[in-house]
Tab-separated table of C-alpha atoms in Angstrom:
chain	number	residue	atom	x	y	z
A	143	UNK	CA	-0.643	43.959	95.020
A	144	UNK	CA	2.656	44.831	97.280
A	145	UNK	CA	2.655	47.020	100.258
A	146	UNK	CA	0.661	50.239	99.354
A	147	UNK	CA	2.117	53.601	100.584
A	148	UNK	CA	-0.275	56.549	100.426
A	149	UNK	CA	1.566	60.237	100.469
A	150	UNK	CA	-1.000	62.147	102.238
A	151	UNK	CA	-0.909	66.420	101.825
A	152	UNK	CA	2.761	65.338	100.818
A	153	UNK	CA	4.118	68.463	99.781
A	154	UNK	CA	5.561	68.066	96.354
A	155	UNK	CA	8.771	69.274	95.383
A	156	UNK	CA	8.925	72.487	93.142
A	157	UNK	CA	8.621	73.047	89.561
A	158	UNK	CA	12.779	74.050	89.669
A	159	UNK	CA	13.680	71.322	92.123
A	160	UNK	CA	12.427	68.807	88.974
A	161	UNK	CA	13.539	70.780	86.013
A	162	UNK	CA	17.314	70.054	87.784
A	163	UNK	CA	17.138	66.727	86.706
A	164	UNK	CA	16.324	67.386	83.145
A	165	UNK	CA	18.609	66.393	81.242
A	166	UNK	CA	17.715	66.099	77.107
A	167	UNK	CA	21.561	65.129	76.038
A	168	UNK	CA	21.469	61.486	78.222
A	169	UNK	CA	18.426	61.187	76.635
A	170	UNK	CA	19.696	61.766	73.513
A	171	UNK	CA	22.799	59.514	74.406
A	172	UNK	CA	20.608	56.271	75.641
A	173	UNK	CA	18.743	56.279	72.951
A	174	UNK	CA	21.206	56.625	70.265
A	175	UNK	CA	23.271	54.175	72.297
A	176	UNK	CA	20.702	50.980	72.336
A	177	UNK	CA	19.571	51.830	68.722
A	178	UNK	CA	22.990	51.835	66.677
A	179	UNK	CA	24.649	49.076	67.971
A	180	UNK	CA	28.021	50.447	68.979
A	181	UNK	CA	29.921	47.155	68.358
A	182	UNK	CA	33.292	48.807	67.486
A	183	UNK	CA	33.981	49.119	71.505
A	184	UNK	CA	33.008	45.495	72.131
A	185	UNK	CA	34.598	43.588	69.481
A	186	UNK	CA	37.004	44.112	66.766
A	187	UNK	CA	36.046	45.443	63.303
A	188	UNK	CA	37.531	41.960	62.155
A	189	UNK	CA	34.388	40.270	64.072
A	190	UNK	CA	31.648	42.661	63.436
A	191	UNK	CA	31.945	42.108	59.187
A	192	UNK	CA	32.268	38.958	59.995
A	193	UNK	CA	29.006	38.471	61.897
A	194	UNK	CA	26.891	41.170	59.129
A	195	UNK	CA	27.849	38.919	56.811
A	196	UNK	CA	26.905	35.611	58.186
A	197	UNK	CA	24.033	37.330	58.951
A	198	UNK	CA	23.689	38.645	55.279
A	199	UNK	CA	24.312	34.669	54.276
A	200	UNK	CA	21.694	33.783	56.661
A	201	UNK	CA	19.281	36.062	55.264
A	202	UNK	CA	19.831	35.204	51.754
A	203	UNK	CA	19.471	31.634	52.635
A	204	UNK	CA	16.353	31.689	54.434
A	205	UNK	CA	14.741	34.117	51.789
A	206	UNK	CA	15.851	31.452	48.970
A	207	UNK	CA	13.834	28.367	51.206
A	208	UNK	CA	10.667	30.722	51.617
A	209	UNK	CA	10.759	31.846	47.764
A	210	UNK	CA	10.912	28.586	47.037
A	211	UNK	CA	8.449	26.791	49.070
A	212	UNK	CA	5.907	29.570	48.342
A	213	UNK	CA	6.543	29.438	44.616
A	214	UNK	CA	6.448	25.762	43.973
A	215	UNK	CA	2.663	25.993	46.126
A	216	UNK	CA	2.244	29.221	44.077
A	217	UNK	CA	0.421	30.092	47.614
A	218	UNK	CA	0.318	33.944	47.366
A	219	UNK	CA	-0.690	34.408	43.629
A	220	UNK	CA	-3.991	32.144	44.516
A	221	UNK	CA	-4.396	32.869	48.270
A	222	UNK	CA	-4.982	36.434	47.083
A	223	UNK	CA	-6.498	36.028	44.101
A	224	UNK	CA	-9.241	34.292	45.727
A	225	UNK	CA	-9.559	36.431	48.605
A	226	UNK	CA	-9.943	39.393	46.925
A	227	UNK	CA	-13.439	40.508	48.359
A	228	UNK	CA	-16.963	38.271	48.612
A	229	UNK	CA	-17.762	37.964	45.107
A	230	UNK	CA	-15.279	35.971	44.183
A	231	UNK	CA	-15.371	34.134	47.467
A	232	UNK	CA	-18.914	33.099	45.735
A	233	UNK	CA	-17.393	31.914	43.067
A	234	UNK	CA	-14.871	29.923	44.694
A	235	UNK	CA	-15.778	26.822	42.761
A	236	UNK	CA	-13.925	28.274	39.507
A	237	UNK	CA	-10.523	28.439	41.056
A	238	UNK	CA	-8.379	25.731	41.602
A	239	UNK	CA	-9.133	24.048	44.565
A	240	UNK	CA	-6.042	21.580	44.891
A	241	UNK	CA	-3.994	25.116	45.352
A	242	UNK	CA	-6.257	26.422	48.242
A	243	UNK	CA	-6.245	23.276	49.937
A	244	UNK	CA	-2.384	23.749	50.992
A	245	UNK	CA	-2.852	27.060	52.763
A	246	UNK	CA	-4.758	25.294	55.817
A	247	UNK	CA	-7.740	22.840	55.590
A	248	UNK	CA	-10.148	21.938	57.824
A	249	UNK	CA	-8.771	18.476	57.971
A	250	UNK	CA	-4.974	20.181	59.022
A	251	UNK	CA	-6.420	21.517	61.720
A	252	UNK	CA	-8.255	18.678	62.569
A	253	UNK	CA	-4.966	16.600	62.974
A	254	UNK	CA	-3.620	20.154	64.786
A	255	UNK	CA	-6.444	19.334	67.278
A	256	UNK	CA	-6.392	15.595	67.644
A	257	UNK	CA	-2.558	16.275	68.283
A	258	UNK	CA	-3.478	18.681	71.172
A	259	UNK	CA	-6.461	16.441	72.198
A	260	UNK	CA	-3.482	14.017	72.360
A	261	UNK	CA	-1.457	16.399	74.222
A	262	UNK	CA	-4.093	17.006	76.330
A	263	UNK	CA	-4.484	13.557	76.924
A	264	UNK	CA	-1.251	12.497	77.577
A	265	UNK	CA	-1.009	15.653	80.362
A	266	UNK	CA	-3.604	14.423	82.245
A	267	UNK	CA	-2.235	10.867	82.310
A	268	UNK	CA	0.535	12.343	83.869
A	269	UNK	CA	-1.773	14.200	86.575
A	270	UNK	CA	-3.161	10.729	87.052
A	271	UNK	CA	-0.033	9.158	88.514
A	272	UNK	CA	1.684	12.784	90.443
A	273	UNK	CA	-0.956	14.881	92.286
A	274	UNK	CA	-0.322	18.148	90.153
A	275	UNK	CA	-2.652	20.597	90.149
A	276	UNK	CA	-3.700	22.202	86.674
A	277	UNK	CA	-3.496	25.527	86.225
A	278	UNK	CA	-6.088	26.748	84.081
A	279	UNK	CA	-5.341	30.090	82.358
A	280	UNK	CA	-8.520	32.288	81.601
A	281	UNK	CA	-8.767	34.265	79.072
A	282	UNK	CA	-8.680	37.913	79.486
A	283	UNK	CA	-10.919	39.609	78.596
A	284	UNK	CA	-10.403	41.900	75.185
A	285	UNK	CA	-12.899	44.217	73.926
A	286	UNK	CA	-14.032	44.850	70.357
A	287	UNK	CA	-12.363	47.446	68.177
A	288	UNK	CA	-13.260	47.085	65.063
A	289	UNK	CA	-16.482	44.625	63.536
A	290	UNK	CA	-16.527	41.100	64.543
A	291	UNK	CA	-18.078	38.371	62.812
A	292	UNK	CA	-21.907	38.052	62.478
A	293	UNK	CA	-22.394	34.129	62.949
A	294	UNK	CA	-25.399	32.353	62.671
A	295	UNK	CA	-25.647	30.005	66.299
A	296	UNK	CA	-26.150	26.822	63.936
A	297	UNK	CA	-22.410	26.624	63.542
A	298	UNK	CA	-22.473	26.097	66.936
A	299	UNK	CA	-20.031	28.649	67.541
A	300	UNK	CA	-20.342	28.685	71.252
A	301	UNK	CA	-19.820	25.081	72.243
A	302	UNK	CA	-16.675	25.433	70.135
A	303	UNK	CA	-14.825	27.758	71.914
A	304	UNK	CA	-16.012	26.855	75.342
A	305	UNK	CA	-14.069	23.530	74.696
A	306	UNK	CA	-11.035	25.699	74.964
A	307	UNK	CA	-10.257	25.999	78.897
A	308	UNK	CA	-9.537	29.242	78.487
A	309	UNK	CA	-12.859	30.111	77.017
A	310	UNK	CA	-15.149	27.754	78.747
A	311	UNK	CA	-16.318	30.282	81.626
A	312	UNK	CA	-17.808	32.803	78.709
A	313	UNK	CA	-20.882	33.344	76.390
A	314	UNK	CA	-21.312	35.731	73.908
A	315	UNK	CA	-17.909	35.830	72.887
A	316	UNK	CA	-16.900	37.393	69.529
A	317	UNK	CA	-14.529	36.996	66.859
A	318	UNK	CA	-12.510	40.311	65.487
A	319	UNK	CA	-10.850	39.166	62.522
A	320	UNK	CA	-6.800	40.506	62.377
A	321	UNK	CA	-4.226	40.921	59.588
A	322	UNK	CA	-5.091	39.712	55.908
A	323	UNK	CA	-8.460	39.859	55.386
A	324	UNK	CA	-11.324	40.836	53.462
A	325	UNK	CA	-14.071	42.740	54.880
A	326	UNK	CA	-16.708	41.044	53.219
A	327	UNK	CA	-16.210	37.556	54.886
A	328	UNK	CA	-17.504	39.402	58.261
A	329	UNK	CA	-20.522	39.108	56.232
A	330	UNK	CA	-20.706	36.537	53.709
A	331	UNK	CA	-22.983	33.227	54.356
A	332	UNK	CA	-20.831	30.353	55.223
A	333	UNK	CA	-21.431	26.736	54.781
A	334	UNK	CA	-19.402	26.297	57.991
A	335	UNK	CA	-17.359	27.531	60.388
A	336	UNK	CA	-14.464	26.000	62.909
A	337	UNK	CA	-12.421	27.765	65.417
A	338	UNK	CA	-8.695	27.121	65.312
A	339	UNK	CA	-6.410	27.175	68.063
A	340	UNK	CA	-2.587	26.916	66.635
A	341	UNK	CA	0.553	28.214	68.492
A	342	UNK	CA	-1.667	30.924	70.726
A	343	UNK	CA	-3.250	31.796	67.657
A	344	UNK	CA	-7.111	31.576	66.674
A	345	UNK	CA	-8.418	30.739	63.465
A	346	UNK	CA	-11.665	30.573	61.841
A	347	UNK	CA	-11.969	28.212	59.358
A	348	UNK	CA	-14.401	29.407	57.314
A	349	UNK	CA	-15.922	26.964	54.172
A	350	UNK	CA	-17.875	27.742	51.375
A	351	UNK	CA	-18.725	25.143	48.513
A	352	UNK	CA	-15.680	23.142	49.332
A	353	UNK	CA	-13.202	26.247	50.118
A	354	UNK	CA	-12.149	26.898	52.886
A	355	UNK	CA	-10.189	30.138	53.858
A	356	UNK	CA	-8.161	30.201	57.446
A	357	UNK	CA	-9.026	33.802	58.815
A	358	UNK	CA	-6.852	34.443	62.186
A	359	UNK	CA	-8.879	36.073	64.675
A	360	UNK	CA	-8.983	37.635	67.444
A	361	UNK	CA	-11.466	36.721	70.734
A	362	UNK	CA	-13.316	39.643	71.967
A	363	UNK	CA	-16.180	41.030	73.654
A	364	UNK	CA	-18.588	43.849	72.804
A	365	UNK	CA	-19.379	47.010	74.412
A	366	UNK	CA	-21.272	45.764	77.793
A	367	UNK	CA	-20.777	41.650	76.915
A	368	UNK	CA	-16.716	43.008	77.456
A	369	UNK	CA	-17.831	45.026	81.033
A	370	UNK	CA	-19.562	41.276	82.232
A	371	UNK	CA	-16.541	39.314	80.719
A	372	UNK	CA	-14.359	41.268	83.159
A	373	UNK	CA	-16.342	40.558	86.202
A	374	UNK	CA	-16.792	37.209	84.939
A	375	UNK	CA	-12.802	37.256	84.682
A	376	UNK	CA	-12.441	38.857	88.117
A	377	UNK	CA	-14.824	36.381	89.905
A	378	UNK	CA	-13.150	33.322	88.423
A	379	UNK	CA	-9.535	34.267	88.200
A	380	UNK	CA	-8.215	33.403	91.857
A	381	UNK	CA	-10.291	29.804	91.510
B	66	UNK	CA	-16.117	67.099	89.252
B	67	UNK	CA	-15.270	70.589	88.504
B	68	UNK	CA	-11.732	70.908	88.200
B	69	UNK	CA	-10.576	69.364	85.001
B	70	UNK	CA	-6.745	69.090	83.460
B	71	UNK	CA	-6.143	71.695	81.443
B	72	UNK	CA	-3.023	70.649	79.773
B	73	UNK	CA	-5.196	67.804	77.659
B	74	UNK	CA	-7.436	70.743	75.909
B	75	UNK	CA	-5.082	71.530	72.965
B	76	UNK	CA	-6.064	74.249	70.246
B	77	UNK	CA	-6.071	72.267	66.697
B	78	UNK	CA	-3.041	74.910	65.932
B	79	UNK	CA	-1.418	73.727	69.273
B	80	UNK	CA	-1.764	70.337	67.940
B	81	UNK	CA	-1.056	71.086	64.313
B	82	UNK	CA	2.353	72.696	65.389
B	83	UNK	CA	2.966	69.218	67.698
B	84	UNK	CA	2.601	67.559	64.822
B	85	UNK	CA	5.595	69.269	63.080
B	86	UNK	CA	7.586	68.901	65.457
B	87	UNK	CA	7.017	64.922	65.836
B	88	UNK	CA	7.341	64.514	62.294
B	89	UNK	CA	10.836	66.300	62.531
B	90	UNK	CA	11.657	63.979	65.315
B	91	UNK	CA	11.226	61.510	63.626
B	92	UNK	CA	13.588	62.408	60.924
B	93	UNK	CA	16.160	64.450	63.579
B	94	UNK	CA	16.363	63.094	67.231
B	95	UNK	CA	17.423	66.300	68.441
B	96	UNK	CA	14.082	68.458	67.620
B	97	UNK	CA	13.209	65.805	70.164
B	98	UNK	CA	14.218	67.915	72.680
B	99	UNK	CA	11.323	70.756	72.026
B	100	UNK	CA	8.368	67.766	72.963
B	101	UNK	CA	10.924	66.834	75.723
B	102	UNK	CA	11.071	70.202	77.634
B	103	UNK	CA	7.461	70.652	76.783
B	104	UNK	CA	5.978	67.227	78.573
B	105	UNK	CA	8.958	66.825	81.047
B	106	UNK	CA	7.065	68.244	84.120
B	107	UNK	CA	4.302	66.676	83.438
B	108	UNK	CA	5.362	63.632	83.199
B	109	UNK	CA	7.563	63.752	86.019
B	110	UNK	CA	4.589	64.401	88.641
B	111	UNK	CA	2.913	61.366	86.755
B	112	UNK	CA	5.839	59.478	88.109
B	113	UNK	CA	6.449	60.933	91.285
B	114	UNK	CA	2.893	60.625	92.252
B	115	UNK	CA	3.380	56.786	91.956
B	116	UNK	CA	6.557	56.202	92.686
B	117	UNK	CA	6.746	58.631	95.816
B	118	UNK	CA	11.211	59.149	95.655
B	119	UNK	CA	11.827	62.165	93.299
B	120	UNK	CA	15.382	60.495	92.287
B	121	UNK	CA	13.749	57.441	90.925
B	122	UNK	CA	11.183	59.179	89.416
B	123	UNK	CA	14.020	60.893	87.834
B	124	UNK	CA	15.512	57.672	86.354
B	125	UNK	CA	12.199	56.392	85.396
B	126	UNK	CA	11.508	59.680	83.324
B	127	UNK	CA	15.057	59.670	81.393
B	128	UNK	CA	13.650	55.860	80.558
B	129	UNK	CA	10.138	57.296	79.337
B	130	UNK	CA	12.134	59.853	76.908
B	131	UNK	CA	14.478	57.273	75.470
B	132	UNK	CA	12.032	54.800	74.540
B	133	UNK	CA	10.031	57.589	73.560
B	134	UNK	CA	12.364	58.833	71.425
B	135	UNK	CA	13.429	55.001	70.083
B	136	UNK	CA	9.473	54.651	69.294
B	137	UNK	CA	8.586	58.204	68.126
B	138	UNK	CA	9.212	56.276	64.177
B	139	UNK	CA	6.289	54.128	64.991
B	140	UNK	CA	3.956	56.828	66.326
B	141	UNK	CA	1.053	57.929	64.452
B	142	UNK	CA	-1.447	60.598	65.315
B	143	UNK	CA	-4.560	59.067	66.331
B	144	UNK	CA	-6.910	62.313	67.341
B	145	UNK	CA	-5.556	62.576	70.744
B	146	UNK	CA	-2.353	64.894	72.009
B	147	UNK	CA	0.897	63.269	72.303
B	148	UNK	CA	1.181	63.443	75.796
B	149	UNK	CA	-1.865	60.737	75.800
B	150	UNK	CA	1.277	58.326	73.854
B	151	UNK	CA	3.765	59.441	76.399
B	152	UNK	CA	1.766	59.112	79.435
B	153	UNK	CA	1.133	55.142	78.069
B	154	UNK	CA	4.510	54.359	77.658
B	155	UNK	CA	5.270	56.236	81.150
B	156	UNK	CA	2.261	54.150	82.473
B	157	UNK	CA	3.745	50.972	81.529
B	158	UNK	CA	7.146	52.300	82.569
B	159	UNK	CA	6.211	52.550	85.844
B	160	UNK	CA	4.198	49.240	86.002
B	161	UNK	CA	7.400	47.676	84.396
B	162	UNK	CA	9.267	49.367	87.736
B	163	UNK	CA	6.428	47.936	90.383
B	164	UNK	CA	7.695	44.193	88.901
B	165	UNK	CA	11.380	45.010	89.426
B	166	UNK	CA	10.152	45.041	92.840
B	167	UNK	CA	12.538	48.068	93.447
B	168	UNK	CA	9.409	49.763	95.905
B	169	UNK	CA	6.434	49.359	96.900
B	170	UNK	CA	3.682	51.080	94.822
B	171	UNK	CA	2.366	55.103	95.790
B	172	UNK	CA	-0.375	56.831	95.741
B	173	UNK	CA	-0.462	60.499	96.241
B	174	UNK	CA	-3.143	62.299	96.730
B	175	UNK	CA	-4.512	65.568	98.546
B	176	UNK	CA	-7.346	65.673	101.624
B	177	UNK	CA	-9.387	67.687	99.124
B	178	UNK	CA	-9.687	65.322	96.523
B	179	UNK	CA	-10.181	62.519	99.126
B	180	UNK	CA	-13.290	64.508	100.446
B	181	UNK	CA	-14.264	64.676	96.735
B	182	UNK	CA	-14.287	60.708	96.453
B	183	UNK	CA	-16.407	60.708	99.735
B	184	UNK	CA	-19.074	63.230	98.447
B	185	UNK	CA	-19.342	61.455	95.350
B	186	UNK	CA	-19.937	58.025	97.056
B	187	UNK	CA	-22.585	60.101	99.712
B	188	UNK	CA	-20.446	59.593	102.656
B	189	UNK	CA	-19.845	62.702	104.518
B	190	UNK	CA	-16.760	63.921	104.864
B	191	UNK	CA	-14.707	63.587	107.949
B	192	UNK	CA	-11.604	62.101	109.113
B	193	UNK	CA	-13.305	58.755	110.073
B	194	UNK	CA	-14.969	58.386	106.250
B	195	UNK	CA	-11.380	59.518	105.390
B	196	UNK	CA	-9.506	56.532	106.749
B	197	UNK	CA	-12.310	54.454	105.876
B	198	UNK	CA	-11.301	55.508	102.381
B	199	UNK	CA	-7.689	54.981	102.324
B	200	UNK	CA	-7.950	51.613	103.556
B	201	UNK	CA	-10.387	50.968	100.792
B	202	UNK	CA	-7.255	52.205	98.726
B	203	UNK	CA	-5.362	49.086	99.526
B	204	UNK	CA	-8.363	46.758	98.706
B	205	UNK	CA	-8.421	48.324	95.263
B	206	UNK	CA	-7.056	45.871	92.504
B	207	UNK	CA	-3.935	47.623	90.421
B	208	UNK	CA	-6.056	48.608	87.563
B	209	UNK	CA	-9.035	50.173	89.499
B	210	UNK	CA	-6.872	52.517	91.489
B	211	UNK	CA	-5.257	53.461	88.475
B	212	UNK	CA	-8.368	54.372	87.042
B	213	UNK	CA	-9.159	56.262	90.068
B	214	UNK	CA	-5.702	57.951	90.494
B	215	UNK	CA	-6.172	59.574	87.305
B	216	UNK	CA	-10.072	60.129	87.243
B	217	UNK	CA	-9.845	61.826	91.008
B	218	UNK	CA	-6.388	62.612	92.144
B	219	UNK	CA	-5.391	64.373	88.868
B	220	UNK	CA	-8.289	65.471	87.411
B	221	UNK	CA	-7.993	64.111	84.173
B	222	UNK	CA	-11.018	64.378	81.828
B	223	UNK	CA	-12.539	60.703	80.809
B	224	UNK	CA	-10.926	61.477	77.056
B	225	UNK	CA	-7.560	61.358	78.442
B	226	UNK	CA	-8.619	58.500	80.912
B	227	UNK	CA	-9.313	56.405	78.139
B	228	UNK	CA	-6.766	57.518	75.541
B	229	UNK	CA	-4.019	56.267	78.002
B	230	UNK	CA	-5.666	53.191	79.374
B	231	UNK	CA	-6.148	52.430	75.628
B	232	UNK	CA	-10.149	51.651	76.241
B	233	UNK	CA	-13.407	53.466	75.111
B	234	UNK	CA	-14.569	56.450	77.186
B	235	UNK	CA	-17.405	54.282	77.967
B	236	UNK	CA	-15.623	51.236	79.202
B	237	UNK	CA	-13.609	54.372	81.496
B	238	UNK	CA	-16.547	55.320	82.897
B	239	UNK	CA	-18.666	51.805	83.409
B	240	UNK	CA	-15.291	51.129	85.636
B	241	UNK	CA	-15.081	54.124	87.344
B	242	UNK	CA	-18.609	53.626	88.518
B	243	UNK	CA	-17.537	49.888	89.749
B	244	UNK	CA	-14.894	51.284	91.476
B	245	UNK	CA	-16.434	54.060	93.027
B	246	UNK	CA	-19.447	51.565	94.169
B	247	UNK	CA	-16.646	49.573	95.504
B	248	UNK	CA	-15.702	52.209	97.272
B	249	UNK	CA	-18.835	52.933	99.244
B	250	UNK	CA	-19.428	49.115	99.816
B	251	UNK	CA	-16.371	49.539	101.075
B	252	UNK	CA	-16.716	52.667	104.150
B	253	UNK	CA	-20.479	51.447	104.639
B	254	UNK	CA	-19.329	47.764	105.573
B	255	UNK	CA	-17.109	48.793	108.178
């Protein structure tokens, strides 16, 4: 923390002396001014049609390449027809597996990981020959807001995520599934279960009779695990 | 503590008629204005109290209403006033100001409400305890005099506490107790 300056029996200035710098039209005038994108005083009509419809082209293009990847894999139709709740992720085995297996396998994410083991690897090669210190970045800690997954330890859970640095001064760390999901696989019994690290994002992989459905997550703690994790955080932080 | 903040104990009508008037914000900027002149003072001495220079605060506040005003689409009512949404964005507004590096960071606060702090810690309260105290202000991470600031120096009930801090009412009051244990560690070490 900077320089801390404490106003002691400071007296405050008056109710009137603030009102004076009300002032509701700038408001008004700021915020209409960074929302609608006044372009007409920066550049010529001329440019500004040009540029919405390169833009418009742009769009158009990139919408055809995503229709058409996601149509030829005919990803959505199956990704959410099998996800629909935990019956049918019981009866998995009647839906066409070669579909599922291009959303995200386990074996995808096991080349994801070998290629950051590789990273990894190849970092602290580097470190070997120039006396760089690694910074390790901790995980802050986030606490539970909704239910997290109920995990049985024999997926070993636990030693996976304390392979990540980030993770690897915690226990009892949860999983609070995010976005597209269905609440029964918080409590459906899983064959096994991975945790996915891919662009800052975690995954669980989660595999039932040869399925297995990606399910981004988020890391959290619960109720007083979260009020440890922070003193946990505090107390290794500076290190 | 006694004393609580009045201005977070709505009437469901009170809130009922906010709630118009957000949702014809959000359609017309300009009934804006009536949740404007309504939370303007208040959060103005939010800002002031940490920023200390009433002409920045100034500046900071016009920035609170605009993005206000820019977000007030994306705001949904959640069980707790709107002021508990506009005192999070003025939060981080002023956080985002500490970064610029424009000043150095202020805390305001009253000899009565310092003596409260002691009493609550069982220290007793004179001038000595009193420095003891405001040095212990500086030791204080960012996030634990915040807590503090708001818990102690403007009486805000643990609801608000939490709404704006964004954490459960417990986790507000598991850290206050840290804080406040800090606190005495603190004036008994010295």
């Amino acid at each position: 923390m900077k320089e801390l300056n404490i106003n002691r029996d400071v007296p405050q200035p008056s109710d009137d002396d603030l009102l004076k710098h009300q002032n509701f039209e700038e408001v008004l005038k700021k915020a209409s001014h960074t929302t609608t994108v006044e372009t007409g005083n920066l550049v010529s009509k001329k440019w500004w049609y040009f540029g919405v419809g390169l833009f418009v082209v742009a769009g158009v293009f990139v919408s055809t390449i995503i229709a058409t990847t996601f149509s030829t894999k005919n990803y959505k139709k199956n990704y959410t027809t099998v996800n629909q709740d935990i019956v049918e992720v019981n009866k998995l085995q009647e839906v066409d597996l070669s579909i599922l297996n291009n959303i995200l396998t386990i074996e995808n994410n096991t080349e994801i990981q070998k290629e950051s083991d590789k990273n990894e690897f190849e970092q602290e090669e580097i470190e070997g020959t120039v006396p760089i210190k690694k910074v390790v970045q901790i995980y802050y800690p986030k606490e539970a807001s909704t239910l997290t997954f109920k995990l049985e330890e024999s997926f070993g859970l636990k030693s996976q995520y304390q392979k990540f640095e980030e993770f690897s001064i915690y226990s009892n760390l949860s999983f609070q599934p995010i976005g597209d999901y269905q609440s029964g696989w918080l409590k459906a019994s899983w064959s096994e279960v991975q945790l996915v690290k891919k662009s800052d994002n975690y995954f669980l992989m989660l595999s039932k009779n040869g399925i297995t459905i990606p399910c981004q997550v988020v890391p959290v703690f619960e109720s007083e695990d979260y009020v440890n994790a922070l003193d946990i955080y505090a107390a290794n932080a500076g290190k | 503590m006694k004393q609580t903040n009045s201005i977070y104990h709505h009437n469901a009508s009170a809130l009922e008629e906010e709630r118009q008037w957000i949702e014809k914000a959000k359609v017309n900027p300009s009934d804006f204005g009536v949740l404007y002149k309504k939370y303007y003072l208040q959060i103005f001495r939010f800002v002031l109290k940490r920023v200390g220079d009433e002409n920045i605060s100034a500046e900071i506040v016009s920035d609170i209403f605009v993005k206000a005003l820019q977000n007030i689409s994306k705001y949904e009512h959640k069980g707790f006033p709107f002021s508990a949404w506009l005192f999070q964005i003025a939060r981080n507004e002023v956080n985002l100001s500490y970064r610029k590096e424009k000043y150095n960071k202020t805390v305001t606060v009253e000899t009565p409400e310092l003596n409260e702090v002691l009493e609550e810690v069982d220290e007793t309260q004179h001038e000595e305890n009193i420095q003891l105290l405001l040095g212990g202000l500086k030791e204080l991470k960012p996030d634990e005099l915040e807590i503090l600031e708001m818990r102690y120096f403007e009486k805000r009930p643990f609801k608000e506490v939490s709404a704006i801090l964004e954490i459960t009412e417990s986790t507000a009051k598991v850290r206050m107790h840290r804080v406040m244990q800090k606190l005495k560690d603190i004036i008994t070490r010295k």
